[in-house]
Short mmCIF file of C-alpha atoms in Angstrom, two decimals:
data_model
loop_
_atom_site.label_atom_id
_atom_site.label_comp_id
_atom_site.label_asym_id
_atom_site.label_seq_id
_atom_site.Cartn_x
_atom_site.Cartn_y
_atom_site.Cartn_z
CA MET A 1 -5.29 10.43 35.96
CA ILE A 2 -5.27 10.25 39.77
CA LEU A 3 -2.56 7.86 40.83
CA HIS A 4 -3.55 7.42 44.44
CA VAL A 5 -6.95 7.23 46.00
CA ASP A 6 -5.92 9.58 48.82
CA GLU A 7 -5.40 12.36 46.29
CA LEU A 8 -8.81 11.96 44.68
CA LEU A 9 -10.71 14.43 46.82
CA TYR A 10 -7.98 17.06 46.60
CA ALA A 11 -7.84 16.71 42.82
CA ALA A 12 -11.62 16.99 42.55
CA VAL A 13 -11.80 20.11 44.71
CA SER A 14 -8.89 21.70 42.84
CA THR A 15 -10.58 21.00 39.51
CA ALA A 16 -13.86 22.47 40.68
CA VAL A 17 -12.11 25.60 42.04
CA GLY A 18 -10.26 25.95 38.77
CA LEU A 19 -13.45 25.71 36.75
CA ALA A 20 -15.10 28.26 38.96
CA ASP A 21 -12.14 30.62 38.62
CA CYS A 22 -12.52 30.37 34.85
CA ASP A 23 -16.18 31.24 35.05
CA TYR A 24 -17.23 27.82 33.86
CA ARG A 25 -20.89 27.49 33.01
CA ALA A 26 -22.72 24.25 32.37
CA PRO A 27 -23.64 23.80 28.69
CA LEU A 28 -26.91 25.21 27.55
CA ALA A 29 -29.70 22.67 27.26
CA GLY A 30 -30.53 21.61 23.76
CA THR A 31 -27.05 22.20 22.24
CA THR A 32 -26.28 19.46 19.73
CA PHE A 33 -23.24 18.48 17.77
CA PRO A 34 -22.51 16.05 14.94
CA VAL A 35 -21.09 12.61 15.66
CA ALA A 36 -19.24 10.04 13.56
CA GLY A 37 -21.91 7.39 14.11
CA ALA A 38 -21.71 3.77 12.99
CA PRO A 39 -18.94 4.26 10.43
CA GLY A 40 -16.86 6.00 13.07
CA ILE A 41 -17.30 3.04 15.40
CA ALA A 42 -16.27 0.77 12.54
CA THR A 43 -13.14 2.79 11.87
CA LEU A 44 -12.10 2.62 15.52
CA GLU A 45 -13.01 -1.04 15.67
CA ALA A 46 -10.68 -1.69 12.75
CA THR A 47 -7.83 -0.52 14.96
CA LEU A 48 -9.06 -2.73 17.79
CA VAL A 49 -9.19 -5.72 15.44
CA ASN A 50 -5.56 -5.23 14.47
CA LEU A 51 -4.37 -4.61 18.02
CA HIS A 52 -6.20 -7.73 19.14
CA ALA A 53 -4.92 -9.82 16.24
CA GLY A 54 -1.41 -8.63 17.06
CA GLY A 55 -1.72 -9.68 20.68
CA PHE A 56 -1.41 -6.14 22.00
CA ILE A 57 -4.81 -6.14 23.69
CA SER A 58 -6.92 -8.80 25.39
CA ASP A 59 -10.49 -9.81 24.61
CA HIS A 60 -11.65 -7.59 27.45
CA ASP A 61 -9.51 -4.67 26.32
CA TYR A 62 -11.33 -5.06 23.01
CA ALA A 63 -14.70 -4.95 24.74
CA ILE A 64 -13.72 -1.82 26.64
CA GLY A 65 -12.43 -0.22 23.47
CA LYS A 66 -15.65 -1.04 21.67
CA ALA A 67 -17.70 0.54 24.45
CA LEU A 68 -15.52 3.66 24.32
CA ALA A 69 -15.82 3.84 20.56
CA THR A 70 -19.59 3.56 20.77
CA ALA A 71 -19.83 6.41 23.27
CA LEU A 72 -17.31 8.62 21.46
CA CYS A 73 -19.04 8.17 18.09
CA GLY A 74 -22.54 8.73 19.37
CA GLY A 75 -23.74 5.15 18.92
CA ARG A 76 -24.88 3.31 15.84
CA VAL A 77 -26.42 6.30 14.11
CA GLU A 78 -25.88 7.85 10.72
CA PRO A 79 -22.63 9.82 10.41
CA GLY A 80 -23.24 13.49 10.96
CA SER A 81 -26.26 12.90 13.16
CA HIS A 82 -26.68 15.60 15.77
CA VAL A 83 -26.81 14.50 19.40
CA ASP A 84 -26.53 16.30 22.70
CA GLU A 85 -24.39 15.78 25.75
CA ASP A 86 -27.06 13.74 27.50
CA TRP A 87 -27.02 11.29 24.57
CA ILE A 88 -23.28 10.78 24.86
CA LEU A 89 -23.44 10.47 28.63
CA ARG A 90 -26.19 7.88 28.32
CA LEU A 91 -24.05 5.81 25.95
CA GLU A 92 -21.16 6.11 28.33
CA ARG A 93 -23.33 5.01 31.25
CA GLU A 94 -24.77 2.06 29.31
CA GLY A 95 -21.31 0.92 28.26
CA PHE A 96 -20.00 1.29 31.78
CA MET A 97 -22.88 -0.67 33.30
CA GLN A 98 -22.53 -3.47 30.74
CA LEU A 99 -18.84 -3.73 31.55
CA MET A 100 -19.48 -3.61 35.28
CA HIS A 101 -21.47 -6.81 34.93
CA THR A 102 -18.46 -8.64 33.55
CA ASP A 103 -16.10 -10.57 35.77
CA GLU A 104 -13.10 -8.95 34.11
CA THR A 105 -14.15 -5.37 34.85
CA ALA A 106 -15.18 -6.29 38.36
CA ALA A 107 -11.71 -7.74 38.87
CA ARG A 108 -10.10 -4.59 37.45
CA VAL A 109 -12.11 -2.35 39.76
CA ARG A 110 -11.32 -4.51 42.77
CA HIS A 111 -7.62 -4.57 41.89
CA MET A 112 -7.47 -0.81 41.50
CA LEU A 113 -9.21 -0.20 44.81
CA GLU A 114 -7.00 -2.67 46.62
CA THR A 115 -3.64 -1.84 45.08
CA GLY A 116 -3.98 1.45 43.28
CA LYS A 117 -2.59 -0.22 40.20
CA PRO A 118 -4.36 -1.16 36.97
CA LEU A 119 -5.07 -4.78 36.19
CA ARG A 120 -4.72 -6.03 32.60
CA ASN A 121 -6.95 -9.04 32.11
CA MET B 1 -7.75 0.59 -36.05
CA SER B 2 -6.49 -2.84 -37.01
CA ASN B 3 -8.52 -6.00 -36.55
CA GLY B 4 -7.31 -9.48 -35.92
CA SER B 5 -3.99 -8.51 -34.33
CA ARG B 6 -3.55 -11.02 -31.56
CA GLU B 7 -0.30 -9.92 -29.96
CA ALA B 8 0.45 -6.99 -27.68
CA TYR B 9 3.99 -5.64 -27.57
CA ILE B 10 5.76 -3.39 -25.11
CA VAL B 11 7.67 -0.84 -27.17
CA ALA B 12 8.76 1.55 -24.44
CA ALA B 13 8.98 1.28 -20.64
CA ARG B 14 10.03 3.98 -18.21
CA ARG B 15 9.75 4.75 -14.56
CA THR B 16 10.70 7.38 -12.07
CA PRO B 17 13.19 6.61 -9.34
CA VAL B 18 11.33 5.35 -6.30
CA GLY B 19 11.44 7.89 -3.49
CA LYS B 20 11.06 7.16 0.20
CA ALA B 21 7.77 8.24 1.74
CA PRO B 22 7.06 10.41 3.58
CA ARG B 23 10.43 12.16 3.77
CA GLY B 24 12.19 11.33 0.51
CA GLY B 25 13.15 13.39 -2.48
CA LEU B 26 9.81 12.98 -4.25
CA ARG B 27 7.65 13.85 -1.24
CA ARG B 28 6.71 17.23 -2.65
CA THR B 29 6.16 16.08 -6.22
CA ARG B 30 2.55 15.47 -7.00
CA PRO B 31 1.68 11.99 -8.31
CA ASP B 32 -0.04 13.47 -11.36
CA ASP B 33 3.21 15.27 -12.11
CA LEU B 34 5.16 12.04 -11.63
CA LEU B 35 2.76 10.40 -14.06
CA ALA B 36 3.05 13.21 -16.62
CA HIS B 37 6.84 13.06 -16.36
CA THR B 38 6.86 9.31 -16.95
CA ILE B 39 4.46 9.53 -19.88
CA ARG B 40 6.70 12.13 -21.50
CA ALA B 41 9.72 9.89 -20.93
CA VAL B 42 7.99 6.91 -22.54
CA LEU B 43 6.94 8.92 -25.57
CA ALA B 44 10.43 10.40 -25.89
CA ASP B 45 11.68 6.86 -26.47
CA VAL B 46 9.35 6.47 -29.46
CA PRO B 47 9.56 9.83 -31.27
CA GLY B 48 7.93 8.40 -34.37
CA VAL B 49 4.63 7.82 -32.54
CA ASP B 50 2.04 10.54 -32.89
CA PRO B 51 0.63 11.07 -29.36
CA ALA B 52 -2.76 11.74 -30.89
CA ALA B 53 -2.77 8.12 -32.05
CA ILE B 54 -2.78 6.77 -28.51
CA ASP B 55 -6.10 5.08 -28.00
CA ASP B 56 -6.28 5.23 -24.21
CA VAL B 57 -4.17 5.80 -21.11
CA LEU B 58 -4.72 3.36 -18.23
CA VAL B 59 -3.17 4.26 -14.89
CA GLY B 60 -3.17 2.20 -11.75
CA CYS B 61 -3.46 3.88 -8.38
CA ALA B 62 -4.21 2.19 -5.06
CA MET B 63 -5.47 5.24 -3.17
CA PRO B 64 -7.08 7.37 -5.90
CA GLU B 65 -7.96 10.42 -3.86
CA GLY B 66 -6.57 13.86 -3.13
CA GLU B 67 -3.60 14.68 -5.32
CA GLN B 68 -4.12 11.39 -7.20
CA GLY B 69 -7.89 11.55 -7.32
CA MET B 70 -10.31 12.87 -9.92
CA ASN B 71 -9.15 10.30 -12.53
CA VAL B 72 -5.41 10.92 -12.24
CA ALA B 73 -4.93 9.14 -15.59
CA ARG B 74 -6.79 11.80 -17.52
CA ILE B 75 -5.27 14.69 -15.61
CA GLY B 76 -1.78 13.24 -15.92
CA LEU B 77 -1.98 12.68 -19.65
CA LEU B 78 -3.19 16.23 -20.26
CA LEU B 79 -0.39 17.60 -18.06
CA ALA B 80 2.00 15.50 -20.13
CA GLY B 81 0.86 17.42 -23.18
CA LEU B 82 -1.10 14.68 -24.88
CA PRO B 83 -3.93 15.97 -27.02
CA GLU B 84 -7.31 16.30 -25.38
CA SER B 85 -8.58 13.66 -27.81
CA VAL B 86 -6.69 11.00 -25.82
CA PRO B 87 -8.84 9.51 -23.04
CA GLY B 88 -7.68 8.14 -19.73
CA VAL B 89 -8.96 5.90 -16.96
CA THR B 90 -7.73 5.17 -13.46
CA VAL B 91 -7.80 1.58 -12.26
CA ASN B 92 -7.57 0.20 -8.75
CA ARG B 93 -6.58 -3.32 -7.78
CA PHE B 94 -4.41 -2.02 -4.97
CA CYS B 95 -0.84 -3.29 -5.30
CA ALA B 96 -1.57 -4.94 -8.66
CA SER B 97 -3.05 -1.80 -10.23
CA GLY B 98 0.01 -0.98 -12.33
CA LEU B 99 0.14 -4.48 -13.78
CA GLN B 100 -3.64 -4.71 -14.14
CA THR B 101 -3.59 -1.71 -16.48
CA ILE B 102 -0.92 -3.30 -18.69
CA ALA B 103 -3.06 -6.43 -18.92
CA GLN B 104 -6.16 -4.44 -19.78
CA ALA B 105 -4.26 -2.46 -22.38
CA ALA B 106 -2.98 -5.69 -23.91
CA ASP B 107 -6.51 -7.09 -23.92
CA ARG B 108 -7.79 -4.16 -25.97
CA ILE B 109 -4.98 -4.58 -28.46
CA ARG B 110 -5.39 -8.33 -28.72
CA LEU B 111 -9.10 -7.87 -29.34
CA GLY B 112 -8.27 -5.53 -32.20
CA GLU B 113 -9.95 -2.57 -30.50
CA ALA B 114 -6.78 -0.50 -30.10
CA ASP B 115 -3.29 -0.14 -31.52
CA LEU B 116 -1.48 2.03 -29.00
CA MET B 117 -2.13 2.11 -25.24
CA LEU B 118 -0.22 3.71 -22.44
CA ALA B 119 -0.44 1.72 -19.20
CA GLY B 120 1.17 1.62 -15.77
CA GLY B 121 0.67 3.35 -12.46
CA THR B 122 1.43 6.23 -10.15
CA GLU B 123 1.36 6.63 -6.39
CA SER B 124 2.48 9.15 -3.83
CA MET B 125 2.35 7.63 -0.37
CA SER B 126 3.90 10.85 0.93
CA MET B 127 0.81 12.78 -0.05
CA ILE B 128 -1.85 10.08 0.31
CA PRO B 129 -1.08 7.71 3.15
CA PHE B 130 -1.78 4.01 3.14
CA MET B 131 -5.53 3.44 3.49
CA GLY B 132 -6.21 6.98 2.32
CA GLN B 133 -7.07 10.07 4.25
CA ARG B 134 -10.48 8.97 5.49
CA PRO B 135 -10.77 5.20 5.84
CA ALA B 136 -14.39 4.27 6.45
CA PHE B 137 -14.96 0.61 7.15
CA ASN B 138 -18.35 -0.93 6.69
CA PRO B 139 -19.82 -1.80 10.12
CA ALA B 140 -21.01 -5.10 8.62
CA ILE B 141 -17.38 -6.23 8.56
CA PHE B 142 -17.37 -6.50 12.34
CA GLU B 143 -20.62 -8.37 12.66
CA ARG B 144 -19.22 -11.72 11.53
CA ASP B 145 -15.89 -13.23 12.50
CA GLU B 146 -15.31 -14.50 8.99
CA ASN B 147 -15.24 -10.91 7.67
CA LEU B 148 -12.89 -9.44 10.27
CA ALA B 149 -9.81 -10.07 8.14
CA ILE B 150 -11.07 -7.49 5.66
CA ALA B 151 -9.99 -4.94 8.26
CA TYR B 152 -6.62 -6.56 8.90
CA GLY B 153 -3.64 -4.39 8.24
CA MET B 154 -1.14 -5.83 5.81
CA GLY B 155 1.38 -6.40 8.58
CA ILE B 156 -0.98 -8.66 10.49
CA THR B 157 -1.54 -10.72 7.36
CA ALA B 158 2.23 -11.09 7.03
CA GLU B 159 2.36 -12.35 10.62
CA ARG B 160 -0.38 -14.85 9.81
CA VAL B 161 1.59 -16.09 6.80
CA ALA B 162 4.80 -16.28 8.84
CA ALA B 163 3.04 -18.38 11.47
CA ARG B 164 1.16 -20.67 9.11
CA TRP B 165 4.06 -21.23 6.71
CA GLN B 166 6.60 -21.21 9.56
CA VAL B 167 8.85 -18.53 8.15
CA ALA B 168 11.40 -17.77 10.82
CA ARG B 169 12.47 -14.26 11.81
CA GLU B 170 16.07 -15.07 10.91
CA ASP B 171 15.07 -16.13 7.41
CA GLN B 172 13.03 -12.97 6.95
CA ASP B 173 15.94 -10.76 7.99
CA ALA B 174 18.35 -12.67 5.75
CA PHE B 175 15.95 -12.23 2.84
CA ALA B 176 15.70 -8.52 3.54
CA LEU B 177 19.46 -8.15 3.66
CA GLU B 178 19.80 -9.92 0.33
CA SER B 179 17.22 -7.60 -1.21
CA HIS B 180 19.33 -4.62 -0.22
CA ARG B 181 22.53 -6.27 -1.38
CA ARG B 182 21.11 -7.05 -4.81
CA ALA B 183 19.60 -3.59 -5.17
CA ILE B 184 22.85 -1.86 -4.34
CA ALA B 185 24.78 -4.10 -6.71
CA ALA B 186 22.26 -3.31 -9.43
CA GLN B 187 22.50 0.41 -8.79
CA ASP B 188 26.29 0.33 -8.80
CA ALA B 189 26.26 -1.58 -12.08
CA GLY B 190 23.87 0.90 -13.69
CA ALA B 191 21.27 -1.80 -14.18
CA PHE B 192 18.36 0.65 -13.99
CA ALA B 193 19.81 3.21 -16.40
CA ALA B 194 17.59 2.27 -19.34
CA GLU B 195 14.36 2.47 -17.35
CA ILE B 196 14.76 5.38 -14.94
CA ALA B 197 13.77 8.89 -15.99
CA PRO B 198 15.28 11.20 -13.34
CA VAL B 199 12.87 13.67 -11.80
CA ASP B 200 13.64 17.35 -11.32
CA THR B 201 11.93 18.58 -8.18
CA VAL B 202 11.12 22.07 -7.01
CA ALA B 203 10.27 23.04 -3.45
CA ARG B 204 8.91 26.52 -2.85
CA GLU B 205 9.61 27.87 0.60
CA PRO B 206 8.97 31.30 2.07
CA ASP B 207 11.99 33.44 2.75
CA LEU B 208 10.60 35.42 5.66
CA GLU B 209 13.51 37.83 5.83
CA GLY B 210 13.59 38.54 2.14
CA GLY B 211 9.81 38.51 1.71
CA GLU B 212 10.08 36.25 -1.33
CA VAL B 213 9.46 32.66 -2.33
CA ARG B 214 12.66 30.66 -2.53
CA GLU B 215 12.81 27.83 -5.04
CA ILE B 216 14.93 24.87 -4.05
CA THR B 217 15.63 22.54 -6.93
CA ALA B 218 17.00 19.02 -6.90
CA THR B 219 17.14 16.00 -9.16
CA VAL B 220 16.21 12.54 -7.97
CA GLU B 221 18.11 10.03 -10.07
CA ARG B 222 18.24 6.86 -8.01
CA ASP B 223 15.90 4.70 -5.99
CA GLU B 224 16.28 5.99 -2.45
CA GLY B 225 15.49 2.83 -0.55
CA PRO B 226 18.57 0.61 -0.75
CA ARG B 227 20.78 0.81 2.32
CA ARG B 228 24.48 0.01 2.27
CA ASP B 229 24.63 0.26 6.06
CA THR B 230 22.14 -2.47 6.86
CA SER B 231 23.23 -5.79 8.32
CA VAL B 232 21.82 -8.91 9.88
CA GLU B 233 22.60 -7.45 13.28
CA ARG B 234 20.79 -4.18 12.61
CA LEU B 235 17.81 -5.96 11.12
CA GLY B 236 17.75 -8.40 14.01
CA GLY B 237 17.65 -5.55 16.50
CA LEU B 238 14.37 -4.17 15.15
CA ARG B 239 11.25 -4.85 17.14
CA PRO B 240 8.19 -6.47 15.60
CA VAL B 241 5.67 -3.85 14.63
CA PHE B 242 2.41 -5.61 13.99
CA ALA B 243 2.28 -8.31 16.65
CA ALA B 244 3.50 -8.32 20.21
CA ARG B 245 5.33 -11.60 19.73
CA GLY B 246 5.72 -11.37 15.99
CA SER B 247 8.54 -11.55 13.50
CA VAL B 248 7.62 -8.89 10.94
CA THR B 249 9.55 -5.66 11.35
CA ALA B 250 10.02 -2.44 9.42
CA GLY B 251 13.29 -3.87 8.16
CA ASN B 252 11.85 -7.00 6.58
CA SER B 253 8.81 -5.22 5.13
CA SER B 254 8.47 -3.19 1.96
CA GLN B 255 9.05 0.54 2.23
CA THR B 256 6.38 3.18 1.73
CA SER B 257 7.31 5.03 -1.42
CA ASP B 258 6.54 7.50 -4.19
CA GLY B 259 6.90 6.75 -7.88
CA ALA B 260 5.41 6.07 -11.30
CA GLY B 261 6.01 3.55 -14.07
CA MET B 262 4.47 3.42 -17.54
CA VAL B 263 4.78 1.32 -20.69
CA LEU B 264 3.56 1.82 -24.24
CA VAL B 265 1.72 -1.23 -25.52
CA ALA B 266 1.38 -1.59 -29.30
CA SER B 267 -0.23 -3.89 -31.82
CA ALA B 268 1.70 -5.63 -34.58
CA ASP B 269 0.10 -3.21 -36.99
CA ALA B 270 1.37 -0.23 -34.97
CA LEU B 271 4.87 -1.73 -34.97
CA LYS B 272 4.86 -1.60 -38.75
CA ARG B 273 3.13 1.75 -39.06
CA TYR B 274 5.46 3.59 -36.69
CA GLU B 275 8.56 1.43 -37.33
CA LEU B 276 8.77 0.46 -33.68
CA GLU B 277 11.16 -2.08 -32.22
CA PRO B 278 9.36 -4.17 -29.61
CA LEU B 279 11.07 -4.70 -26.27
CA ALA B 280 8.78 -7.50 -25.16
CA ARG B 281 5.54 -9.28 -25.83
CA PHE B 282 2.89 -9.35 -23.14
CA CYS B 283 1.96 -13.01 -22.92
CA GLY B 284 -0.81 -13.14 -20.35
CA TYR B 285 -2.22 -12.19 -16.98
CA ALA B 286 -4.10 -13.95 -14.21
CA VAL B 287 -5.61 -13.00 -10.90
CA ALA B 288 -6.89 -15.10 -8.05
CA GLY B 289 -8.49 -14.64 -4.65
CA VAL B 290 -7.21 -16.02 -1.35
CA ALA B 291 -8.25 -15.65 2.28
CA PRO B 292 -7.79 -11.99 3.30
CA GLU B 293 -5.93 -12.90 6.47
CA VAL B 294 -3.13 -14.48 4.43
CA MET B 295 -3.28 -12.13 1.45
CA GLY B 296 0.49 -12.45 0.99
CA ILE B 297 0.12 -15.92 -0.44
CA GLY B 298 -1.86 -14.57 -3.43
CA PRO B 299 0.83 -15.29 -6.04
CA VAL B 300 0.67 -19.00 -5.12
CA GLU B 301 -2.74 -19.07 -6.80
CA ALA B 302 -2.18 -16.52 -9.56
CA VAL B 303 1.17 -17.75 -10.91
CA PRO B 304 0.07 -21.29 -11.82
CA ARG B 305 -2.97 -19.82 -13.55
CA VAL B 306 -0.95 -17.52 -15.77
CA LEU B 307 1.55 -20.26 -16.56
CA LYS B 308 -1.25 -22.59 -17.61
CA GLN B 309 -2.97 -19.86 -19.57
CA THR B 310 0.16 -18.93 -21.53
CA GLY B 311 1.69 -22.38 -21.83
CA VAL B 312 4.95 -21.09 -20.37
CA ALA B 313 6.70 -23.55 -18.07
CA GLN B 314 7.84 -22.30 -14.70
CA ARG B 315 11.34 -23.60 -15.36
CA ASP B 316 11.51 -21.30 -18.41
CA LEU B 317 11.04 -18.14 -16.36
CA ASP B 318 14.40 -16.39 -16.53
CA TRP B 319 13.42 -13.43 -14.35
CA ILE B 320 10.81 -13.18 -11.64
CA GLU B 321 9.76 -9.87 -10.14
CA LEU B 322 8.00 -10.99 -6.98
CA ASN B 323 6.87 -7.90 -5.16
CA GLU B 324 8.34 -8.10 -1.67
CA ALA B 325 5.44 -6.77 0.35
CA PHE B 326 7.01 -8.65 3.26
CA ALA B 327 9.89 -11.07 3.51
CA ALA B 328 7.53 -13.49 5.27
CA GLN B 329 5.09 -13.67 2.37
CA SER B 330 7.83 -13.62 -0.25
CA LEU B 331 9.55 -16.60 1.31
CA ALA B 332 6.27 -18.45 1.72
CA VAL B 333 5.49 -17.91 -1.97
CA ILE B 334 9.00 -18.92 -3.06
CA ARG B 335 8.78 -22.10 -1.04
CA GLU B 336 5.23 -23.00 -2.08
CA LEU B 337 5.93 -22.48 -5.77
CA ASP B 338 9.50 -23.81 -5.54
CA LEU B 339 10.83 -20.72 -7.29
CA ASP B 340 14.54 -20.45 -7.96
CA PRO B 341 15.72 -17.79 -5.48
CA GLU B 342 18.48 -16.75 -7.87
CA ARG B 343 15.89 -15.77 -10.46
CA VAL B 344 13.66 -13.92 -8.00
CA ASN B 345 14.32 -10.17 -7.87
CA PRO B 346 17.90 -10.28 -9.18
CA CYS B 347 18.07 -6.49 -8.78
CA GLY B 348 16.49 -6.48 -5.37
CA GLY B 349 12.85 -6.07 -4.43
CA ALA B 350 10.43 -3.83 -2.61
CA ILE B 351 12.09 -4.30 0.76
CA ALA B 352 15.07 -2.38 -0.62
CA LEU B 353 13.63 -0.55 -3.60
CA GLY B 354 10.27 0.48 -2.21
CA HIS B 355 6.66 -0.22 -3.05
CA PRO B 356 4.58 2.71 -4.29
CA LEU B 357 1.44 0.59 -4.25
CA GLY B 358 -0.49 1.25 -7.45
CA ALA B 359 2.65 2.17 -9.39
CA THR B 360 4.60 -0.96 -8.52
CA GLY B 361 3.23 -3.08 -11.37
CA GLY B 362 4.26 -0.50 -13.95
CA ILE B 363 7.65 0.01 -12.31
CA ARG B 364 8.46 -3.68 -12.08
CA ALA B 365 7.26 -4.18 -15.66
CA ALA B 366 9.80 -1.58 -16.78
CA THR B 367 12.50 -3.35 -14.78
CA ILE B 368 11.73 -6.78 -16.18
CA VAL B 369 11.36 -5.64 -19.79
CA HIS B 370 14.76 -3.94 -19.78
CA GLY B 371 16.30 -6.59 -17.54
CA LEU B 372 15.39 -9.47 -19.83
CA ARG B 373 16.98 -7.70 -22.78
CA ARG B 374 20.10 -6.82 -20.81
CA THR B 375 20.61 -10.40 -19.64
CA SER B 376 19.37 -12.12 -22.81
CA GLY B 377 16.57 -13.73 -20.87
CA ARG B 378 13.38 -14.82 -22.56
CA TYR B 379 10.42 -15.08 -20.18
CA GLY B 380 9.80 -12.87 -17.20
CA LEU B 381 7.11 -12.93 -14.53
CA VAL B 382 5.80 -9.99 -12.54
CA THR B 383 3.67 -11.07 -9.60
CA MET B 384 2.36 -9.57 -6.41
CA CYS B 385 0.04 -10.15 -3.51
CA VAL B 386 -2.87 -7.77 -3.08
CA GLY B 387 -4.66 -6.44 -0.02
CA THR B 388 -7.99 -8.08 0.96
CA GLY B 389 -6.61 -11.35 -0.42
CA MET B 390 -5.68 -11.53 -4.08
CA GLY B 391 -2.73 -12.39 -6.25
CA ALA B 392 -1.85 -11.14 -9.71
CA ALA B 393 0.69 -12.42 -12.22
CA GLY B 394 1.76 -11.31 -15.69
CA ILE B 395 4.23 -12.85 -18.10
CA PHE B 396 6.46 -10.97 -20.52
CA GLU B 397 8.57 -12.41 -23.33
CA ALA B 398 11.63 -10.54 -24.53
CA VAL B 399 11.57 -9.82 -28.23
CA GLY B 400 14.42 -8.93 -30.54
#
């Protein structure tokens, strides 16, 4: 996590240099891996339900958690389905864009840019 | 087999001590071994019974997987040395499993289909955690708000009950303290002596220097849960676990535990044939469903049903084993049913003694059967709430 916006560029360059020093190579095209799918999303959502019912997270925290769960589990597919990195990144992008269209996420982004601190709403 | 016998009698009832999970004295003892040990203890109390004559073994287990999977009833009875001609079946109604099996065993006997049935439950929460090792919720649960409570953890349901029935934090902590006080008093008085079968445990650890396996033996003789050092202050200092502004804490909730409890249920014909002295008669059993989000209130529906079914009046219940899943739900049930607090859990409840889920019904049955005889009581009630919103209740009558 980058705590201050002024450090962002330095952190990014350092990370890239580090990857290069470790001979990082981008993944081969066409590599797939199994995902937890719809049941995995359900299992994570069960935790969200209880956190929400217990007042530990807000409605919007729940929505963010659900979007994360969807991306992490590869979407509403059968468990064990094989997907590739592009599939996961697409889910992440779709979830992000849906959230960006909400007032709550817009407020969180604005608050972070203005203050450098997270907003819980 | 006899026909026409309409009564089912408990002739032997035994249980293991209840160990704390996941770090108590029974944490390394497999639940099928706990079950086998308890079956042997029950049969040792009735040496005149030929084990081959047992018609079936019914074992409750709330998370029947892993070390307690693969039909733990059948595996446990074979490990206990029963002949391979004796069948076994594992039953799951979560926290009521151990009582459910006793009811089903009694049903078979009352129908005339069996004369001797072993029934009860086993559970190791040290080895198989609550909700099992791979919970897999149906996605359909999250598609409708009215189904969400199926996914509620038990603690959230306790918070819902506390809020709806207005059970204050202070009352919950006081109830928890009393559970410990009663349990300790019962232990000190030897109240559980007739029902507990101590468990010898063996832990095998590598001795790296010696290059050998070291066996560490111990005997667990007492329930590990009761705490002499607890107090209202200590309980009051605990933070709510399940809700940010809640009242349910680890201190006023039941403990996760390991244990087993079994009874031998016999027909009147078997009493004569094997010259058995009955400890109690199983009078009846009822179950009911309630909203999952307030599952703790389950006994409020089940208890009146079993009382009506058996014709026993609530005022005639001398002993009530109300499983203390949470102080909040226990108090709500006590208030709704107007139970006499003095008769509820006189030897303490699950908050102090522990709650090994599927075994609890069998364990509490052993406690009530021996407790009624010790105190010259007549009718006893074992009741519990059940996850996903149910209640179960069984009535026992002391005999002899």
